[in-house]
CSV table of C-alpha atoms in Angstrom, one decimal:
chain,number,residue,atom,x,y,z
M,12,LEU,CA,97.0,81.9,129.9
M,13,THR,CA,98.6,81.5,126.6
M,14,HIS,CA,99.0,78.7,123.8
M,15,ASP,CA,101.8,77.3,121.9
M,16,ASP,CA,100.1,78.8,119.1
M,17,GLY,CA,100.0,82.0,119.8
M,18,THR,CA,96.3,81.4,121.1
M,19,ILE,CA,95.0,83.2,124.9
M,20,ASN,CA,92.3,81.4,126.5
M,21,ALA,CA,90.5,84.8,127.8
M,22,GLY,CA,87.6,82.4,129.4
M,23,ALA,CA,84.8,81.3,126.3
M,24,VAL,CA,86.6,84.0,124.4
M,25,ALA,CA,90.0,83.0,122.6
M,26,ALA,CA,91.4,85.6,120.3
M,27,THR,CA,95.2,85.6,118.5
M,28,THR,CA,98.5,87.6,118.8
M,29,PRO,CA,101.1,88.6,116.6
M,30,ALA,CA,104.0,85.6,116.5
M,31,SER,CA,106.1,88.8,115.9
M,32,ASP,CA,106.2,92.4,113.7
M,33,VAL,CA,108.2,93.2,111.1
M,34,TYR,CA,109.0,96.8,110.2
M,35,ALA,CA,109.2,99.0,107.1
M,36,ASP,CA,110.9,102.9,108.0
M,37,ALA,CA,110.7,104.7,104.7
M,38,GLU,CA,113.1,107.6,106.8
M,39,ASN,CA,115.8,105.2,108.3
M,40,GLY,CA,115.2,102.2,106.3
M,41,ASP,CA,117.4,100.0,103.9
M,42,ASP,CA,116.1,96.8,102.1
M,43,ALA,CA,118.8,95.1,102.5
M,44,ASN,CA,118.1,95.4,106.5
M,45,ASP,CA,116.2,91.7,107.9
M,46,GLY,CA,113.2,94.2,109.3
M,47,LEU,CA,112.2,92.1,112.6
M,48,SER,CA,113.1,95.0,114.3
M,49,GLU,CA,112.6,98.8,113.8
M,50,ALA,CA,116.2,99.3,114.6
M,51,THR,CA,117.2,96.8,111.0
M,52,ALA,CA,113.7,98.1,108.9
M,53,LYS,CA,113.3,97.5,105.5
M,54,LYS,CA,113.0,101.0,103.6
M,55,THR,CA,110.2,100.3,100.8
M,56,LEU,CA,106.4,98.2,102.4
M,57,GLN,CA,106.7,95.8,99.6
M,58,ALA,CA,110.1,94.4,101.3
M,59,ALA,CA,108.9,94.3,104.1
M,60,ILE,CA,106.0,92.1,103.4
M,61,GLU,CA,107.9,90.2,101.7
M,62,VAL,CA,110.2,88.7,104.2
M,63,ARG,CA,109.5,85.4,105.1
M,64,ALA,CA,107.8,84.8,108.2
M,65,PRO,CA,104.6,83.1,110.9
M,66,ALA,CA,101.3,83.7,109.0
M,67,ASN,CA,99.6,86.0,111.8
M,68,THR,CA,102.5,88.8,111.5
M,69,ARG,CA,101.9,92.2,111.1
M,70,VAL,CA,103.8,94.6,109.4
M,71,VAL,CA,103.8,97.8,110.7
M,72,ALA,CA,104.9,100.7,108.6
M,73,LEU,CA,106.4,103.5,110.8
M,74,PRO,CA,105.9,107.8,110.0
M,75,GLY,CA,106.8,108.5,106.7
M,76,VAL,CA,106.2,108.6,103.2
M,77,TYR,CA,106.2,105.6,101.7
M,78,LYS,CA,107.1,106.3,97.6
M,79,GLU,CA,110.0,104.3,97.0
M,80,GLY,CA,109.6,101.0,95.7
M,81,SER,CA,107.3,98.7,93.5
M,82,ALA,CA,105.9,95.2,93.0
M,83,LEU,CA,103.7,94.4,89.4
M,84,HIS,CA,99.9,92.5,90.6
M,85,VAL,CA,99.5,89.9,87.7
M,86,GLY,CA,96.3,90.6,86.3
M,87,LYS,CA,93.4,87.8,86.5
M,88,SER,CA,90.5,87.0,84.5
M,89,PHE,CA,87.6,87.2,86.6
M,90,SER,CA,84.4,84.8,87.1
M,91,ASN,CA,86.7,81.7,87.1
M,92,GLY,CA,88.5,82.7,84.0
M,93,LYS,CA,84.5,83.6,81.7
M,94,GLY,CA,85.0,87.6,82.5
M,95,PRO,CA,87.1,90.2,81.0
M,96,ALA,CA,91.1,90.4,81.9
M,97,GLN,CA,92.8,92.6,84.4
M,98,PRO,CA,96.4,93.8,83.6
M,99,SER,CA,98.8,93.6,85.2
M,100,ILE,CA,99.6,96.8,87.2
M,101,ARG,CA,102.1,98.6,89.2
M,102,SER,CA,101.9,99.3,92.6
M,103,ARG,CA,103.5,100.5,95.5
M,104,VAL,CA,102.2,97.1,97.9
M,105,VAL,CA,101.0,94.4,97.2
M,106,VAL,CA,99.7,92.8,100.1
M,107,PRO,CA,99.3,89.1,99.6
M,108,ALA,CA,96.1,87.7,101.2
M,109,ASN,CA,95.3,87.1,104.7
M,110,LYS,CA,98.4,89.3,105.2
M,111,THR,CA,97.6,92.8,107.7
M,112,LEU,CA,99.8,96.1,106.4
M,113,VAL,CA,99.2,98.7,109.0
M,114,SER,CA,101.0,101.9,110.4
M,115,ARG,CA,102.6,103.3,113.6
M,116,GLY,CA,101.4,106.5,113.2
M,117,GLY,CA,98.0,107.1,111.9
M,118,PRO,CA,97.3,108.0,108.8
M,119,LEU,CA,98.4,112.2,109.3
M,120,VAL,CA,101.9,110.9,109.4
M,121,THR,CA,102.2,107.9,107.4
M,122,VAL,CA,101.5,107.4,104.0
M,123,ILE,CA,101.2,106.0,100.7
M,124,GLU,CA,101.9,107.7,97.7
M,125,GLY,CA,102.1,106.7,93.7
M,126,ALA,CA,103.1,107.8,90.9
M,127,SER,CA,102.2,109.3,87.2
M,128,ASP,CA,103.9,107.7,84.6
M,129,SER,CA,106.1,111.2,83.6
M,130,GLU,CA,106.6,110.0,80.1
M,131,SER,CA,102.9,109.4,78.9
M,132,SER,CA,100.7,111.8,77.0
M,133,ASP,CA,98.1,111.0,78.8
M,134,GLU,CA,96.5,114.0,80.9
M,135,TYR,CA,95.6,112.0,83.9
M,136,GLY,CA,99.3,110.7,84.3
M,137,ARG,CA,98.1,106.9,83.5
M,138,GLY,CA,100.7,104.4,81.5
M,139,PRO,CA,103.3,101.9,81.7
M,140,LYS,CA,105.1,103.1,84.3
M,141,ALA,CA,102.7,104.8,86.4
M,142,ILE,CA,102.6,102.9,89.9
M,143,ARG,CA,99.1,103.2,92.1
M,144,CYS,CA,99.8,102.8,95.5
M,145,ALA,CA,98.0,99.9,97.0
M,146,PHE,CA,96.8,96.0,95.9
M,147,LEU,CA,95.0,94.0,98.6
M,148,GLU,CA,94.2,90.6,97.6
M,149,LYS,CA,91.5,88.9,99.1
M,150,ASN,CA,91.1,89.0,102.8
M,151,ALA,CA,94.0,91.0,103.5
M,152,THR,CA,93.5,94.6,105.9
M,153,LEU,CA,95.7,98.0,105.5
M,154,SER,CA,95.4,100.3,108.1
M,155,GLY,CA,96.1,103.4,109.3
M,156,PHE,CA,97.1,105.4,105.7
M,157,THR,CA,96.7,108.3,103.8
M,158,VAL,CA,96.9,107.4,100.2
M,159,ARG,CA,97.7,109.3,97.8
M,160,HIS,CA,98.3,110.5,93.9
M,161,GLY,CA,98.0,107.0,93.0
M,162,HIS,CA,97.9,105.9,89.1
M,163,SER,CA,97.4,103.9,86.3
M,164,ASP,CA,98.0,102.2,83.3
M,165,TYR,CA,94.4,101.2,82.6
M,166,TYR,CA,91.6,103.6,81.7
M,167,ARG,CA,89.2,102.3,84.8
M,168,SER,CA,91.5,101.4,87.0
M,169,SER,CA,92.2,104.3,90.8
M,170,GLY,CA,95.0,104.6,93.6
M,171,ALA,CA,94.2,101.1,95.1
M,172,ASP,CA,92.4,97.9,94.5
M,173,ALA,CA,91.1,95.8,97.0
M,174,HIS,CA,89.2,92.5,96.1
M,175,ASP,CA,87.4,91.0,99.7
M,176,THR,CA,90.0,93.1,102.2
M,177,LEU,CA,89.3,95.3,105.5
M,178,TYR,CA,90.6,98.9,105.4
M,179,GLN,CA,90.9,100.7,108.4
M,180,ASP,CA,91.3,104.0,109.9
M,181,ASP,CA,92.9,104.9,106.5
M,182,LEU,CA,92.6,108.4,104.1
M,183,PHE,CA,91.5,108.3,100.2
């Protein structure tokens, strides 16, 4: 029995199914598309994440290497403003709280690729134009990706940051 709110009554167990999916396709997508079908997929992960859709909508990345686009995660202070501030850092995708980004083909064929700052003199490619792979906000999920070559302009940061998030079947 499926209810209007998307839950399925399976005896004593209820599950929520996605209202719909939003699609990204690194090979054939276009950010001018609506992203609501595979044929009209967005090109970048961030554009797909930003599609206005119901709360339980998943973003599905079709196989490919996602190495275009970025979003700025604005740094916040830790410990309710009492700790050191995080910098504002660019990532290929910022997955908002309670959002799911999943690959269609798994980590062997779906890659999020960051970038070094080519204008930086830093031996590790860190600098203001560096791009991390992903930043996941609280309770966000990233599933089924290879995450590689992420860089940052912040010396203690890596290719991906997560806060109370779930990584499933990802390769780092």
